[in-house]
């Protein structure tokens, strides 16, 4: 396929967009439609093309009508006597599209199509067809097996769970899968094929000053273009030129002889080609200025000549979504069984029971009650020997919305732990049902009472009673009080509980944990269950979709007078950071003046914290305020997606804000956004739909979306939710992406298995010398089968080719990771430095902390660049691909400081000789210009990493995890400790300085009194202040990761490190002085770092 290239660079987009047929959606259900029960006459067309007409009562479920219809058919046609309900489908057609009525629990008259037929006066026609008309073909069966492999699940088990009309069907899972079909189809309709296959990486912000300074006087830059034959030429291009103009100018400059030299056919024209970065799959094309491309901007900032290759654009057909990938019909897009409170209420209405569809929750004036029945005694003994067996047990229930407790907890009476655990007792919460918010969750904790001994556990401890008893949480579980249909849960239930973890110092917040049941995945014994019963009613009790009157606006207090005590206090509250807890007085003041904050959009989180979630009036008033709320910043939107805010409308408002993000910005926050999916009350959410849509429209976003979800698929707390989203994505990502994911998963699985076997083999041959071990490893590596080419999981722009077994090795560190070298399989590799891609494959280490740290470094680099500071950070690729397994990219042409010291001065002298590092740089940069450039790069990168490691609290810094490239770029690796957590030696803290600035680093920059070192300190202060101005963003991003299980990030206390290190209670001038004093302290104690480095090298003298 050829790309057209008109003078207007946006012409292609206009043409593609014009091909999309815009069809009128099914009209929305009008207000009042559910106020009466309707009877509708519907024609059902049977598989034998006969028609049966049925009068359908609106308050019946689809399943009931389907059952009645089948009885009627059996009476008339003998052929249907042995046909079962699950063998038949209900479908209808609108605008040539077939929709399936798949939700058997839905009230018939709430179907969107029923509203349309009623509004138009048409008789409805529903097709009743055999399921086997679209039975699973061999192709579908093979594709589903491929899906299971890619998702990391056994498809047979997953398929049975989500298949409709089976005994094990999870209703929410099934309905969510079908609803996401519509989301997927809409995303695909708006996907531009060329943009999808050649998505450029862009930055549309104005180039910062340090980039503009490298423009030529006529606002041009020089680029080097390589042809298919790898012949090249340089061109001067305008900084505002789009790639199409550059291509036209290039082809106009070609003579027939030059075309032959470049390997370009004589008849070829500019539209037949696109530009791509040499050595990687990063396209420079589309209606954008050349300086909008991240690669071009990076090259100009570093004074490097961009190297671009002419290539034929990829075939859009390779990204086609085959019918076998997405065989389902559309589903009716109605989302609930009721409308607003006025249509549901029985107050003031004369309805008999046959006219009632459902009860409104807001009519319920009784308190919420629960009857606790029993549990299995055999499963309540703690599995962790640290705790032992309690003397007594009781169950405590709580109601929460987000982190806000809705009522005081209720609990059963304690019983002896060796007794039969039966309570059969009713407990009542001090909250009316009408005040229960939609997102309320019921939390249960099985708590052990220890009387005779001290339980030495850091987590799970409740308050110690007056007689010294310790109350320890043993197991826990959660459940949404209203299901995904907004229907109140009733009747008997069983909590399949999760065991409490005692290995980490975490806050006791079991209510923020998963609502998924524990099916025994985390336990070697059977799962302990709590059996309980909720009140039942004659009809479903549903949460209305609005209709409750808000408070009178006249009851609102006028805005506070400027300068008054209330105004001053409000300003103080607004200026406080995310971690500051509000007092009751603060909340009362925020509630009193809530309308005042409409002019302060980013104060919304504070206003929401003042909302009483246990008050219907308060919540409704808040929703009314949200409808008028002005646009939010991205930082605030991210904060609103944390576990503290579960309200559906709040989270939808946050997602609406994120929709404006470019793919580049979205990628910067994607790690957190996939994590906070865990905080959504239900599988189907605005955030899930947003991420799925953007993943399906961008290969780059989709690639990381896939890996961020798949890497946690073994986590039973989220495996179900992530599986649903992975399936929805993989069914629409296209054939090419499916092939690439298949190859990547095959590689990671093969290397994982090989790593396990090779580690065992090395242990068995531990008496052999290292040379023999390496030889054995290389022989084994040469035998494994890998795809010829595959995309690097940590960066889809990189294509890996042949595994160079002859250059690979097992590293000396504890987990024995694999050092692997691959050929760069890109067709346009020009430089020798990019011809080989080196990675480390690690098994046995959790790389999520490294991923988070590198993400923060990347974000810091972006923020500094926007402020005109290019501090040469190197956030190399790193990806966790599964439980305790992942891949790390090796930075080329770089050496550890330890190796430089060892090679230059030996183990001891090299550590303490200040000139070693500078002499090494001089050898690598023999000319004056190159050395000056290397020293400048070293100074800037050293400043960047001093600030970054200080702010992030990176610990365990030694000369084996600090590296320097031959061009002078210093960078840090291996981030096993952060947020102020440091490594200790026999309980003694080894590190005495907050960041590394040793005498040999200073020596590269001259002297402490020299001009360059003064620039270094000024740069550090500027960089520190930039991060400090964005403190809320970093605090929010860390807060969003609190649910990951990263050992050093599991409580608010860990995040308070950022609050303290950024001295947020000080002025900017005071903050500047603070960081300068930190530099002075480091310079005084830098000898302690050298001593630590020597001790490290003595212990690890065999490593390099």
mmCIF file of N, CA and C in Angstrom, residues 17 151 210 452 573 614 869 1010 1076:
data_model
loop_
_atom_site.group_PDB
_atom_site.id
_atom_site.type_symbol
_atom_site.label_atom_id
_atom_site.label_comp_id
_atom_site.label_asym_id
_atom_site.label_seq_id
_atom_site.Cartn_x
_atom_site.Cartn_y
_atom_site.Cartn_z
ATOM 1 N N UNK A 17 -10.686 9.879 7.403
ATOM 2 C CA UNK A 17 -11.785 10.156 8.307
ATOM 3 C C UNK A 17 -13.114 10.189 7.553
ATOM 4 N N UNK A 151 -2.577 -14.592 27.267
ATOM 5 C CA UNK A 151 -3.062 -14.012 28.520
ATOM 6 C C UNK A 151 -2.382 -14.640 29.734
ATOM 7 N N UNK A 210 17.237 25.474 25.381
ATOM 8 C CA UNK A 210 18.500 24.807 25.079
ATOM 9 C C UNK A 210 18.426 24.028 23.762
ATOM 10 N N UNK A 452 -2.206 -15.301 76.031
ATOM 11 C CA UNK A 452 -1.123 -15.884 76.834
ATOM 12 C C UNK A 452 0.266 -15.574 76.339
ATOM 13 N N UNK A 573 -5.776 25.140 53.803
ATOM 14 C CA UNK A 573 -6.203 23.781 53.446
ATOM 15 C C UNK A 573 -5.891 23.496 51.986
ATOM 16 N N UNK A 614 -21.789 8.677 53.975
ATOM 17 C CA UNK A 614 -22.885 7.978 54.635
ATOM 18 C C UNK A 614 -24.144 8.827 54.708
ATOM 19 N N UNK A 869 16.360 22.318 31.050
ATOM 20 C CA UNK A 869 17.473 21.596 31.680
ATOM 21 C C UNK A 869 17.583 20.206 31.065
ATOM 22 N N UNK A 1010 35.948 25.788 41.829
ATOM 23 C CA UNK A 1010 36.018 26.099 40.410
ATOM 24 C C UNK A 1010 34.669 26.486 39.817
ATOM 25 N N UNK A 1076 21.531 23.112 49.124
ATOM 26 C CA UNK A 1076 22.950 23.483 49.169
ATOM 27 C C UNK A 1076 23.615 22.953 50.432
#
